[in-house]
mmCIF file with all atom_site columns, C-alpha atoms and ligand atoms in Angstrom:
data_model
loop_
_atom_site.group_PDB
_atom_site.id
_atom_site.type_symbol
_atom_site.label_atom_id
_atom_site.label_alt_id
_atom_site.label_comp_id
_atom_site.label_asym_id
_atom_site.label_entity_id
_atom_site.label_seq_id
_atom_site.pdbx_PDB_ins_code
_atom_site.Cartn_x
_atom_site.Cartn_y
_atom_site.Cartn_z
_atom_site.occupancy
_atom_site.B_iso_or_equiv
_atom_site.pdbx_formal_charge
_atom_site.auth_seq_id
_atom_site.auth_comp_id
_atom_site.auth_asym_id
_atom_site.auth_atom_id
_atom_site.pdbx_PDB_model_num
ATOM   1   C CA  . MET A 1 1   ? 0.000   0.000   0.000  1.00 88.00 ? 10  MET A CA  1
ATOM   2   C CA  . GLN A 1 2   ? 1.448   3.314   -1.133 1.00 92.00 ? 11  GLN A CA  1
ATOM   3   C CA  . LEU A 1 3   ? 0.511   6.653   0.390  1.00 93.00 ? 12  LEU A CA  1
ATOM   4   C CA  . THR A 1 4   ? -0.694  7.830   -3.031 1.00 89.00 ? 13  THR A CA  1
ATOM   5   C CA  . ASP A 1 5   ? -3.049  4.872   -3.690 1.00 91.00 ? 14  ASP A CA  1
ATOM   6   C CA  . ALA A 1 6   ? -6.637  5.794   -4.576 1.00 93.00 ? 15  ALA A CA  1
ATOM   7   C CA  . TYR A 1 7   ? -9.222  5.084   -1.867 1.00 97.00 ? 16  TYR A CA  1
ATOM   8   C CA  . ASP A 1 8   ? -10.551 1.514   -2.110 1.00 97.00 ? 17  ASP A CA  1
ATOM   9   C CA  . PRO A 1 9   ? -14.292 1.588   -1.257 1.00 98.00 ? 18  PRO A CA  1
ATOM   10  C CA  . GLN A 1 10  ? -14.215 -2.189  -0.640 1.00 98.00 ? 19  GLN A CA  1
ATOM   11  C CA  . ASN A 1 11  ? -11.725 -1.974  2.232  1.00 98.00 ? 20  ASN A CA  1
ATOM   12  C CA  . ILE A 1 12  ? -12.889 -3.665  5.429  1.00 98.00 ? 21  ILE A CA  1
ATOM   13  C CA  . PHE A 1 13  ? -13.534 -0.456  7.375  1.00 98.00 ? 22  PHE A CA  1
ATOM   14  C CA  . ALA A 1 14  ? -15.603 1.021   4.530  1.00 98.00 ? 23  ALA A CA  1
ATOM   15  C CA  . ARG A 1 15  ? -17.668 -2.178  4.648  1.00 98.00 ? 24  ARG A CA  1
ATOM   16  C CA  . ILE A 1 16  ? -18.028 -1.888  8.438  1.00 98.00 ? 25  ILE A CA  1
ATOM   17  C CA  . LEU A 1 17  ? -19.235 1.722   7.978  1.00 98.00 ? 26  LEU A CA  1
ATOM   18  C CA  . ARG A 1 18  ? -21.852 0.491   5.470  1.00 98.00 ? 27  ARG A CA  1
ATOM   19  C CA  . ASP A 1 19  ? -22.855 -2.319  7.866  1.00 97.00 ? 28  ASP A CA  1
ATOM   20  C CA  . GLU A 1 20  ? -21.844 -4.926  5.309  1.00 98.00 ? 29  GLU A CA  1
ATOM   21  C CA  . MET A 1 21  ? -19.450 -6.404  7.884  1.00 97.00 ? 30  MET A CA  1
ATOM   22  C CA  . PRO A 1 22  ? -20.066 -6.873  11.618 1.00 97.00 ? 31  PRO A CA  1
ATOM   23  C CA  . SER A 1 23  ? -18.237 -4.817  14.218 1.00 98.00 ? 32  SER A CA  1
ATOM   24  C CA  . ILE A 1 24  ? -18.496 -4.300  17.959 1.00 98.00 ? 33  ILE A CA  1
ATOM   25  C CA  . ARG A 1 25  ? -19.169 -0.585  18.162 1.00 98.00 ? 34  ARG A CA  1
ATOM   26  C CA  . VAL A 1 26  ? -18.422 1.469   21.251 1.00 98.00 ? 35  VAL A CA  1
ATOM   27  C CA  . TYR A 1 27  ? -19.176 4.998   20.029 1.00 98.00 ? 36  TYR A CA  1
ATOM   28  C CA  . GLU A 1 28  ? -20.401 6.820   16.940 1.00 98.00 ? 37  GLU A CA  1
ATOM   29  C CA  . ASP A 1 29  ? -21.331 10.327  15.889 1.00 98.00 ? 38  ASP A CA  1
ATOM   30  C CA  . GLU A 1 30  ? -21.918 12.242  12.667 1.00 98.00 ? 39  GLU A CA  1
ATOM   31  C CA  . MET A 1 31  ? -18.273 12.156  11.572 1.00 98.00 ? 40  MET A CA  1
ATOM   32  C CA  . THR A 1 32  ? -16.672 9.168   13.310 1.00 98.00 ? 41  THR A CA  1
ATOM   33  C CA  . LEU A 1 33  ? -17.108 5.573   14.440 1.00 98.00 ? 42  LEU A CA  1
ATOM   34  C CA  . ALA A 1 34  ? -15.200 3.644   17.130 1.00 98.00 ? 43  ALA A CA  1
ATOM   35  C CA  . PHE A 1 35  ? -15.176 -0.144  17.443 1.00 98.00 ? 44  PHE A CA  1
ATOM   36  C CA  . MET A 1 36  ? -13.175 -2.982  18.994 1.00 98.00 ? 45  MET A CA  1
ATOM   37  C CA  . ASP A 1 37  ? -10.085 -4.193  17.132 1.00 98.00 ? 46  ASP A CA  1
ATOM   38  C CA  . ILE A 1 38  ? -10.704 -7.901  16.454 1.00 97.00 ? 47  ILE A CA  1
ATOM   39  C CA  . MET A 1 39  ? -6.994  -8.687  16.822 1.00 97.00 ? 48  MET A CA  1
ATOM   40  C CA  . PRO A 1 40  ? -6.235  -6.574  19.883 1.00 97.00 ? 49  PRO A CA  1
ATOM   41  C CA  . GLN A 1 41  ? -2.612  -5.900  20.740 1.00 97.00 ? 50  GLN A CA  1
ATOM   42  C CA  . THR A 1 42  ? -3.744  -5.664  24.378 1.00 97.00 ? 51  THR A CA  1
ATOM   43  C CA  . PRO A 1 43  ? -7.258  -6.204  25.800 1.00 97.00 ? 52  PRO A CA  1
ATOM   44  C CA  . GLY A 1 44  ? -9.359  -3.078  25.206 1.00 98.00 ? 53  GLY A CA  1
ATOM   45  C CA  . HIS A 1 45  ? -7.692  -2.094  21.892 1.00 98.00 ? 54  HIS A CA  1
ATOM   46  C CA  . VAL A 1 46  ? -10.124 0.277   20.121 1.00 98.00 ? 55  VAL A CA  1
ATOM   47  C CA  . LEU A 1 47  ? -10.067 1.820   16.631 1.00 98.00 ? 56  LEU A CA  1
ATOM   48  C CA  . VAL A 1 48  ? -11.470 5.247   15.735 1.00 98.00 ? 57  VAL A CA  1
ATOM   49  C CA  . ILE A 1 49  ? -12.244 5.982   12.081 1.00 98.00 ? 58  ILE A CA  1
ATOM   50  C CA  . PRO A 1 50  ? -13.727 8.871   10.105 1.00 98.00 ? 59  PRO A CA  1
ATOM   51  C CA  . ARG A 1 51  ? -16.930 8.219   8.167  1.00 98.00 ? 60  ARG A CA  1
ATOM   52  C CA  . ALA A 1 52  ? -15.300 10.088  5.277  1.00 98.00 ? 61  ALA A CA  1
ATOM   53  C CA  . ALA A 1 53  ? -13.426 8.057   2.684  1.00 98.00 ? 62  ALA A CA  1
ATOM   54  C CA  . SER A 1 54  ? -9.782  8.800   3.494  1.00 97.00 ? 63  SER A CA  1
ATOM   55  C CA  . THR A 1 55  ? -6.821  6.484   3.213  1.00 98.00 ? 64  THR A CA  1
ATOM   56  C CA  . ASN A 1 56  ? -4.182  8.094   5.396  1.00 98.00 ? 65  ASN A CA  1
ATOM   57  C CA  . PHE A 1 57  ? -2.824  11.173  7.145  1.00 97.00 ? 66  PHE A CA  1
ATOM   58  C CA  . LEU A 1 58  ? -1.996  12.848  3.819  1.00 97.00 ? 67  LEU A CA  1
ATOM   59  C CA  . THR A 1 59  ? -5.447  12.467  2.300  1.00 96.00 ? 68  THR A CA  1
ATOM   60  C CA  . ILE A 1 60  ? -7.747  12.988  5.291  1.00 98.00 ? 69  ILE A CA  1
ATOM   61  C CA  . SER A 1 61  ? -9.157  16.500  5.610  1.00 98.00 ? 70  SER A CA  1
ATOM   62  C CA  . PRO A 1 62  ? -8.068  18.492  8.660  1.00 98.00 ? 71  PRO A CA  1
ATOM   63  C CA  . GLU A 1 63  ? -11.738 18.566  9.750  1.00 98.00 ? 72  GLU A CA  1
ATOM   64  C CA  . ASP A 1 64  ? -12.074 14.770  9.633  1.00 98.00 ? 73  ASP A CA  1
ATOM   65  C CA  . ALA A 1 65  ? -8.690  14.320  11.340 1.00 98.00 ? 74  ALA A CA  1
ATOM   66  C CA  . ALA A 1 66  ? -9.845  16.697  14.078 1.00 98.00 ? 75  ALA A CA  1
ATOM   67  C CA  . ALA A 1 67  ? -13.109 14.755  14.461 1.00 98.00 ? 76  ALA A CA  1
ATOM   68  C CA  . VAL A 1 68  ? -11.180 11.475  14.858 1.00 98.00 ? 77  VAL A CA  1
ATOM   69  C CA  . MET A 1 69  ? -8.905  13.115  17.426 1.00 98.00 ? 78  MET A CA  1
ATOM   70  C CA  . SER A 1 70  ? -11.882 14.495  19.292 1.00 98.00 ? 79  SER A CA  1
ATOM   71  C CA  . THR A 1 71  ? -13.519 11.040  19.454 1.00 98.00 ? 80  THR A CA  1
ATOM   72  C CA  . ALA A 1 72  ? -10.231 9.441   20.532 1.00 98.00 ? 81  ALA A CA  1
ATOM   73  C CA  . HIS A 1 73  ? -9.889  12.116  23.215 1.00 98.00 ? 82  HIS A CA  1
ATOM   74  C CA  . LYS A 1 74  ? -13.393 11.303  24.461 1.00 98.00 ? 83  LYS A CA  1
ATOM   75  C CA  . LEU A 1 75  ? -12.834 7.531   24.349 1.00 98.00 ? 84  LEU A CA  1
ATOM   76  C CA  . ALA A 1 76  ? -9.321  7.207   25.793 1.00 98.00 ? 85  ALA A CA  1
ATOM   77  C CA  . PRO A 1 77  ? -10.333 7.865   29.428 1.00 98.00 ? 86  PRO A CA  1
ATOM   78  C CA  . ALA A 1 78  ? -13.283 5.460   29.071 1.00 98.00 ? 87  ALA A CA  1
ATOM   79  C CA  . VAL A 1 79  ? -10.988 2.749   27.658 1.00 98.00 ? 88  VAL A CA  1
ATOM   80  C CA  . GLN A 1 80  ? -8.478  3.445   30.412 1.00 97.00 ? 89  GLN A CA  1
ATOM   81  C CA  . HIS A 1 81  ? -11.183 3.253   33.099 1.00 97.00 ? 90  HIS A CA  1
ATOM   82  C CA  . ALA A 1 82  ? -12.803 0.110   31.638 1.00 98.00 ? 91  ALA A CA  1
ATOM   83  C CA  . MET A 1 83  ? -9.459  -1.696  31.475 1.00 98.00 ? 92  MET A CA  1
ATOM   84  C CA  . GLN A 1 84  ? -8.035  -0.227  34.699 1.00 97.00 ? 93  GLN A CA  1
ATOM   85  C CA  . ALA A 1 85  ? -5.014  0.685   32.580 1.00 98.00 ? 94  ALA A CA  1
ATOM   86  C CA  . PRO A 1 86  ? -2.413  3.003   34.114 1.00 97.00 ? 95  PRO A CA  1
ATOM   87  C CA  . GLY A 1 87  ? -1.312  4.005   30.599 1.00 97.00 ? 96  GLY A CA  1
ATOM   88  C CA  . PHE A 1 88  ? -2.355  3.779   26.953 1.00 98.00 ? 97  PHE A CA  1
ATOM   89  C CA  . MET A 1 89  ? -0.924  4.292   23.485 1.00 97.00 ? 98  MET A CA  1
ATOM   90  C CA  . VAL A 1 90  ? -2.449  6.302   20.637 1.00 98.00 ? 99  VAL A CA  1
ATOM   91  C CA  . ALA A 1 91  ? -1.084  5.219   17.246 1.00 97.00 ? 100 ALA A CA  1
ATOM   92  C CA  . GLN A 1 92  ? -1.823  5.914   13.594 1.00 98.00 ? 101 GLN A CA  1
ATOM   93  C CA  . LEU A 1 93  ? 0.095   4.201   10.777 1.00 97.00 ? 102 LEU A CA  1
ATOM   94  C CA  . ASN A 1 94  ? 0.537   5.451   7.200  1.00 98.00 ? 103 ASN A CA  1
ATOM   95  C CA  . GLY A 1 95  ? 1.456   3.155   4.295  1.00 97.00 ? 104 GLY A CA  1
ATOM   96  C CA  . SER A 1 96  ? 2.480   -0.496  4.418  1.00 96.00 ? 105 SER A CA  1
ATOM   97  C CA  . ALA A 1 97  ? 6.081   0.562   5.089  1.00 96.00 ? 106 ALA A CA  1
ATOM   98  C CA  . ALA A 1 98  ? 4.792   1.881   8.425  1.00 96.00 ? 107 ALA A CA  1
ATOM   99  C CA  . GLY A 1 99  ? 2.692   -1.239  9.084  1.00 95.00 ? 108 GLY A CA  1
ATOM   100 C CA  . GLN A 1 100 ? -0.708  0.067   7.876  1.00 96.00 ? 109 GLN A CA  1
ATOM   101 C CA  . THR A 1 101 ? -2.822  -2.887  6.773  1.00 96.00 ? 110 THR A CA  1
ATOM   102 C CA  . VAL A 1 102 ? -6.281  -1.347  6.262  1.00 97.00 ? 111 VAL A CA  1
ATOM   103 C CA  . PRO A 1 103 ? -6.430  1.513   3.739  1.00 98.00 ? 112 PRO A CA  1
ATOM   104 C CA  . HIS A 1 104 ? -8.981  3.632   5.620  1.00 98.00 ? 113 HIS A CA  1
ATOM   105 C CA  . TYR A 1 105 ? -7.568  6.207   8.057  1.00 98.00 ? 114 TYR A CA  1
ATOM   106 C CA  . HIS A 1 106 ? -7.768  4.984   11.659 1.00 98.00 ? 115 HIS A CA  1
ATOM   107 C CA  . MET A 1 107 ? -6.404  5.724   15.085 1.00 98.00 ? 116 MET A CA  1
ATOM   108 C CA  . HIS A 1 108 ? -5.550  2.974   17.576 1.00 98.00 ? 117 HIS A CA  1
ATOM   109 C CA  . ILE A 1 109 ? -6.144  3.355   21.316 1.00 98.00 ? 118 ILE A CA  1
ATOM   110 C CA  . ILE A 1 110 ? -4.190  0.591   23.078 1.00 98.00 ? 119 ILE A CA  1
ATOM   111 C CA  . PRO A 1 111 ? -4.339  0.224   26.886 1.00 98.00 ? 120 PRO A CA  1
ATOM   112 C CA  . ARG A 1 112 ? -0.963  -0.461  28.507 1.00 98.00 ? 121 ARG A CA  1
ATOM   113 C CA  . HIS A 1 113 ? -0.031  -2.054  31.831 1.00 97.00 ? 122 HIS A CA  1
ATOM   114 C CA  . GLU A 1 114 ? 3.448   -2.168  33.321 1.00 95.00 ? 123 GLU A CA  1
ATOM   115 C CA  . GLY A 1 115 ? 5.093   -5.472  32.375 1.00 92.00 ? 124 GLY A CA  1
ATOM   116 C CA  . LEU A 1 116 ? 2.267   -6.558  30.022 1.00 90.00 ? 125 LEU A CA  1
ATOM   117 C CA  . GLU A 1 117 ? 3.751   -6.826  26.540 1.00 91.00 ? 126 GLU A CA  1
ATOM   118 C CA  . MET A 1 118 ? 1.679   -5.982  23.463 1.00 92.00 ? 127 MET A CA  1
ATOM   119 C CA  . LEU A 1 119 ? 0.902   -8.748  20.992 1.00 92.00 ? 128 LEU A CA  1
ATOM   120 C CA  . GLY A 1 120 ? 2.137   -8.272  17.439 1.00 87.00 ? 129 GLY A CA  1
ATOM   121 C CA  . HIS A 1 121 ? 0.129   -6.133  15.061 1.00 83.00 ? 130 HIS A CA  1
ATOM   122 C CA  . GLY A 1 122 ? -2.980  -8.027  13.831 1.00 82.00 ? 131 GLY A CA  1
ATOM   123 C CA  . THR A 1 123 ? -1.715  -11.425 14.948 1.00 86.00 ? 132 THR A CA  1
ATOM   124 C CA  . GLN A 1 124 ? -4.301  -13.059 17.235 1.00 91.00 ? 133 GLN A CA  1
ATOM   125 C CA  . MET A 1 125 ? -8.079  -13.109 16.895 1.00 95.00 ? 134 MET A CA  1
ATOM   126 C CA  . ALA A 1 126 ? -9.920  -12.145 20.089 1.00 95.00 ? 135 ALA A CA  1
ATOM   127 C CA  . ASP A 1 127 ? -12.635 -14.177 21.751 1.00 95.00 ? 136 ASP A CA  1
ATOM   128 C CA  . MET A 1 128 ? -15.823 -12.420 20.552 1.00 96.00 ? 137 MET A CA  1
ATOM   129 C CA  . ASP A 1 129 ? -17.684 -12.817 23.886 1.00 97.00 ? 138 ASP A CA  1
ATOM   130 C CA  . GLU A 1 130 ? -14.738 -11.291 25.723 1.00 97.00 ? 139 GLU A CA  1
ATOM   131 C CA  . LEU A 1 131 ? -14.595 -8.438  23.182 1.00 98.00 ? 140 LEU A CA  1
ATOM   132 C CA  . ALA A 1 132 ? -18.329 -7.771  23.600 1.00 98.00 ? 141 ALA A CA  1
ATOM   133 C CA  . GLU A 1 133 ? -17.941 -7.680  27.409 1.00 98.00 ? 142 GLU A CA  1
ATOM   134 C CA  . ILE A 1 134 ? -15.017 -5.221  27.152 1.00 98.00 ? 143 ILE A CA  1
ATOM   135 C CA  . ALA A 1 135 ? -17.059 -3.059  24.740 1.00 98.00 ? 144 ALA A CA  1
ATOM   136 C CA  . ARG A 1 136 ? -19.923 -3.046  27.241 1.00 98.00 ? 145 ARG A CA  1
ATOM   137 C CA  . ARG A 1 137 ? -17.553 -1.778  29.943 1.00 98.00 ? 146 ARG A CA  1
ATOM   138 C CA  . ILE A 1 138 ? -16.162 0.944   27.652 1.00 98.00 ? 147 ILE A CA  1
ATOM   139 C CA  . ARG A 1 139 ? -19.667 2.111   26.685 1.00 98.00 ? 148 ARG A CA  1
ATOM   140 C CA  . ALA A 1 140 ? -20.641 2.178   30.381 1.00 98.00 ? 149 ALA A CA  1
ATOM   141 C CA  . ALA A 1 141 ? -17.532 4.232   31.202 1.00 97.00 ? 150 ALA A CA  1
ATOM   142 C CA  . LEU A 1 142 ? -18.522 6.745   28.500 1.00 96.00 ? 151 LEU A CA  1
ATOM   143 C CA  . THR A 1 143 ? -21.851 7.579   30.093 1.00 84.00 ? 152 THR A CA  1
HETATM 144 P P1  . LIG B 2 .   ? -3.335  -0.968  10.700 1.00 74.51 ? 215 LIG B P1  1
HETATM 145 O O1  . LIG B 2 .   ? -2.406  -2.130  10.547 1.00 74.51 ? 215 LIG B O1  1
HETATM 146 O O2  . LIG B 2 .   ? -2.765  0.203   11.436 1.00 74.51 ? 215 LIG B O2  1
HETATM 147 O O3  . LIG B 2 .   ? -3.888  -0.635  9.356  1.00 74.51 ? 215 LIG B O3  1
HETATM 148 O O4  . LIG B 2 .   ? -4.503  -1.472  11.624 1.00 74.51 ? 215 LIG B O4  1
HETATM 149 C C1  . LIG B 2 .   ? -5.556  -2.221  11.173 1.00 74.51 ? 215 LIG B C1  1
HETATM 150 C C2  . LIG B 2 .   ? -6.174  -2.835  12.397 1.00 74.51 ? 215 LIG B C2  1
HETATM 151 O O5  . LIG B 2 .   ? -7.446  -3.288  12.041 1.00 74.51 ? 215 LIG B O5  1
HETATM 152 C C3  . LIG B 2 .   ? -5.391  -4.024  12.971 1.00 74.51 ? 215 LIG B C3  1
HETATM 153 O O6  . LIG B 2 .   ? -5.087  -3.762  14.325 1.00 74.51 ? 215 LIG B O6  1
HETATM 154 C C4  . LIG B 2 .   ? -6.384  -5.189  12.816 1.00 74.51 ? 215 LIG B C4  1
HETATM 155 O O7  . LIG B 2 .   ? -6.325  -6.067  13.907 1.00 74.51 ? 215 LIG B O7  1
HETATM 156 C C5  . LIG B 2 .   ? -7.715  -4.482  12.737 1.00 74.51 ? 215 LIG B C5  1
HETATM 157 N N1  . LIG B 2 .   ? -8.764  -5.147  11.987 1.00 74.51 ? 215 LIG B N1  1
HETATM 158 C C6  . LIG B 2 .   ? -8.666  -5.772  10.789 1.00 74.51 ? 215 LIG B C6  1
HETATM 159 N N2  . LIG B 2 .   ? -9.880  -6.224  10.396 1.00 74.51 ? 215 LIG B N2  1
HETATM 160 C C7  . LIG B 2 .   ? -10.765 -5.840  11.371 1.00 74.51 ? 215 LIG B C7  1
HETATM 161 C C8  . LIG B 2 .   ? -12.182 -6.011  11.549 1.00 74.51 ? 215 LIG B C8  1
HETATM 162 N N3  . LIG B 2 .   ? -12.921 -6.659  10.661 1.00 74.51 ? 215 LIG B N3  1
HETATM 163 N N4  . LIG B 2 .   ? -12.737 -5.511  12.672 1.00 74.51 ? 215 LIG B N4  1
HETATM 164 C C9  . LIG B 2 .   ? -11.988 -4.869  13.598 1.00 74.51 ? 215 LIG B C9  1
HETATM 165 N N5  . LIG B 2 .   ? -10.668 -4.677  13.479 1.00 74.51 ? 215 LIG B N5  1
HETATM 166 C C10 . LIG B 2 .   ? -10.048 -5.155  12.390 1.00 74.51 ? 215 LIG B C10 1
#
Protein backbone atom coordinates (compact mmCIF):
# COMPACT_ATOMS: atom_id res chain seq x y z
CA MET A 1 0.00 0.00 0.00
CA GLN A 2 1.45 3.31 -1.13
CA LEU A 3 0.51 6.65 0.39
CA THR A 4 -0.69 7.83 -3.03
CA ASP A 5 -3.05 4.87 -3.69
CA ALA A 6 -6.64 5.79 -4.58
CA TYR A 7 -9.22 5.08 -1.87
CA ASP A 8 -10.55 1.51 -2.11
CA PRO A 9 -14.29 1.59 -1.26
CA GLN A 10 -14.22 -2.19 -0.64
CA ASN A 11 -11.73 -1.97 2.23
CA ILE A 12 -12.89 -3.66 5.43
CA PHE A 13 -13.53 -0.46 7.38
CA ALA A 14 -15.60 1.02 4.53
CA ARG A 15 -17.67 -2.18 4.65
CA ILE A 16 -18.03 -1.89 8.44
CA LEU A 17 -19.24 1.72 7.98
CA ARG A 18 -21.85 0.49 5.47
CA ASP A 19 -22.86 -2.32 7.87
CA GLU A 20 -21.84 -4.93 5.31
CA MET A 21 -19.45 -6.40 7.88
CA PRO A 22 -20.07 -6.87 11.62
CA SER A 23 -18.24 -4.82 14.22
CA ILE A 24 -18.50 -4.30 17.96
CA ARG A 25 -19.17 -0.59 18.16
CA VAL A 26 -18.42 1.47 21.25
CA TYR A 27 -19.18 5.00 20.03
CA GLU A 28 -20.40 6.82 16.94
CA ASP A 29 -21.33 10.33 15.89
CA GLU A 30 -21.92 12.24 12.67
CA MET A 31 -18.27 12.16 11.57
CA THR A 32 -16.67 9.17 13.31
CA LEU A 33 -17.11 5.57 14.44
CA ALA A 34 -15.20 3.64 17.13
CA PHE A 35 -15.18 -0.14 17.44
CA MET A 36 -13.17 -2.98 18.99
CA ASP A 37 -10.08 -4.19 17.13
CA ILE A 38 -10.70 -7.90 16.45
CA MET A 39 -6.99 -8.69 16.82
CA PRO A 40 -6.23 -6.57 19.88
CA GLN A 41 -2.61 -5.90 20.74
CA THR A 42 -3.74 -5.66 24.38
CA PRO A 43 -7.26 -6.20 25.80
CA GLY A 44 -9.36 -3.08 25.21
CA HIS A 45 -7.69 -2.09 21.89
CA VAL A 46 -10.12 0.28 20.12
CA LEU A 47 -10.07 1.82 16.63
CA VAL A 48 -11.47 5.25 15.74
CA ILE A 49 -12.24 5.98 12.08
CA PRO A 50 -13.73 8.87 10.11
CA ARG A 51 -16.93 8.22 8.17
CA ALA A 52 -15.30 10.09 5.28
CA ALA A 53 -13.43 8.06 2.68
CA SER A 54 -9.78 8.80 3.49
CA THR A 55 -6.82 6.48 3.21
CA ASN A 56 -4.18 8.09 5.40
CA PHE A 57 -2.82 11.17 7.15
CA LEU A 58 -2.00 12.85 3.82
CA THR A 59 -5.45 12.47 2.30
CA ILE A 60 -7.75 12.99 5.29
CA SER A 61 -9.16 16.50 5.61
CA PRO A 62 -8.07 18.49 8.66
CA GLU A 63 -11.74 18.57 9.75
CA ASP A 64 -12.07 14.77 9.63
CA ALA A 65 -8.69 14.32 11.34
CA ALA A 66 -9.85 16.70 14.08
CA ALA A 67 -13.11 14.75 14.46
CA VAL A 68 -11.18 11.47 14.86
CA MET A 69 -8.90 13.11 17.43
CA SER A 70 -11.88 14.49 19.29
CA THR A 71 -13.52 11.04 19.45
CA ALA A 72 -10.23 9.44 20.53
CA HIS A 73 -9.89 12.12 23.21
CA LYS A 74 -13.39 11.30 24.46
CA LEU A 75 -12.83 7.53 24.35
CA ALA A 76 -9.32 7.21 25.79
CA PRO A 77 -10.33 7.87 29.43
CA ALA A 78 -13.28 5.46 29.07
CA VAL A 79 -10.99 2.75 27.66
CA GLN A 80 -8.48 3.45 30.41
CA HIS A 81 -11.18 3.25 33.10
CA ALA A 82 -12.80 0.11 31.64
CA MET A 83 -9.46 -1.70 31.48
CA GLN A 84 -8.03 -0.23 34.70
CA ALA A 85 -5.01 0.69 32.58
CA PRO A 86 -2.41 3.00 34.11
CA GLY A 87 -1.31 4.00 30.60
CA PHE A 88 -2.36 3.78 26.95
CA MET A 89 -0.92 4.29 23.48
CA VAL A 90 -2.45 6.30 20.64
CA ALA A 91 -1.08 5.22 17.25
CA GLN A 92 -1.82 5.91 13.59
CA LEU A 93 0.10 4.20 10.78
CA ASN A 94 0.54 5.45 7.20
CA GLY A 95 1.46 3.16 4.30
CA SER A 96 2.48 -0.50 4.42
CA ALA A 97 6.08 0.56 5.09
CA ALA A 98 4.79 1.88 8.43
CA GLY A 99 2.69 -1.24 9.08
CA GLN A 100 -0.71 0.07 7.88
CA THR A 101 -2.82 -2.89 6.77
CA VAL A 102 -6.28 -1.35 6.26
CA PRO A 103 -6.43 1.51 3.74
CA HIS A 104 -8.98 3.63 5.62
CA TYR A 105 -7.57 6.21 8.06
CA HIS A 106 -7.77 4.98 11.66
CA MET A 107 -6.40 5.72 15.09
CA HIS A 108 -5.55 2.97 17.58
CA ILE A 109 -6.14 3.35 21.32
CA ILE A 110 -4.19 0.59 23.08
CA PRO A 111 -4.34 0.22 26.89
CA ARG A 112 -0.96 -0.46 28.51
CA HIS A 113 -0.03 -2.05 31.83
CA GLU A 114 3.45 -2.17 33.32
CA GLY A 115 5.09 -5.47 32.37
CA LEU A 116 2.27 -6.56 30.02
CA GLU A 117 3.75 -6.83 26.54
CA MET A 118 1.68 -5.98 23.46
CA LEU A 119 0.90 -8.75 20.99
CA GLY A 120 2.14 -8.27 17.44
CA HIS A 121 0.13 -6.13 15.06
CA GLY A 122 -2.98 -8.03 13.83
CA THR A 123 -1.72 -11.43 14.95
CA GLN A 124 -4.30 -13.06 17.24
CA MET A 125 -8.08 -13.11 16.90
CA ALA A 126 -9.92 -12.15 20.09
CA ASP A 127 -12.63 -14.18 21.75
CA MET A 128 -15.82 -12.42 20.55
CA ASP A 129 -17.68 -12.82 23.89
CA GLU A 130 -14.74 -11.29 25.72
CA LEU A 131 -14.60 -8.44 23.18
CA ALA A 132 -18.33 -7.77 23.60
CA GLU A 133 -17.94 -7.68 27.41
CA ILE A 134 -15.02 -5.22 27.15
CA ALA A 135 -17.06 -3.06 24.74
CA ARG A 136 -19.92 -3.05 27.24
CA ARG A 137 -17.55 -1.78 29.94
CA ILE A 138 -16.16 0.94 27.65
CA ARG A 139 -19.67 2.11 26.68
CA ALA A 140 -20.64 2.18 30.38
CA ALA A 141 -17.53 4.23 31.20
CA LEU A 142 -18.52 6.75 28.50
CA THR A 143 -21.85 7.58 30.09
P1 LIG B 1 -3.33 -0.97 10.70
O1 LIG B 1 -2.41 -2.13 10.55
O2 LIG B 1 -2.77 0.20 11.44
O3 LIG B 1 -3.89 -0.63 9.36
O4 LIG B 1 -4.50 -1.47 11.62
C1 LIG B 1 -5.56 -2.22 11.17
C2 LIG B 1 -6.17 -2.84 12.40
O5 LIG B 1 -7.45 -3.29 12.04
C3 LIG B 1 -5.39 -4.02 12.97
O6 LIG B 1 -5.09 -3.76 14.33
C4 LIG B 1 -6.38 -5.19 12.82
O7 LIG B 1 -6.33 -6.07 13.91
C5 LIG B 1 -7.71 -4.48 12.74
N1 LIG B 1 -8.76 -5.15 11.99
C6 LIG B 1 -8.67 -5.77 10.79
N2 LIG B 1 -9.88 -6.22 10.40
C7 LIG B 1 -10.77 -5.84 11.37
C8 LIG B 1 -12.18 -6.01 11.55
N3 LIG B 1 -12.92 -6.66 10.66
N4 LIG B 1 -12.74 -5.51 12.67
C9 LIG B 1 -11.99 -4.87 13.60
N5 LIG B 1 -10.67 -4.68 13.48
C10 LIG B 1 -10.05 -5.16 12.39
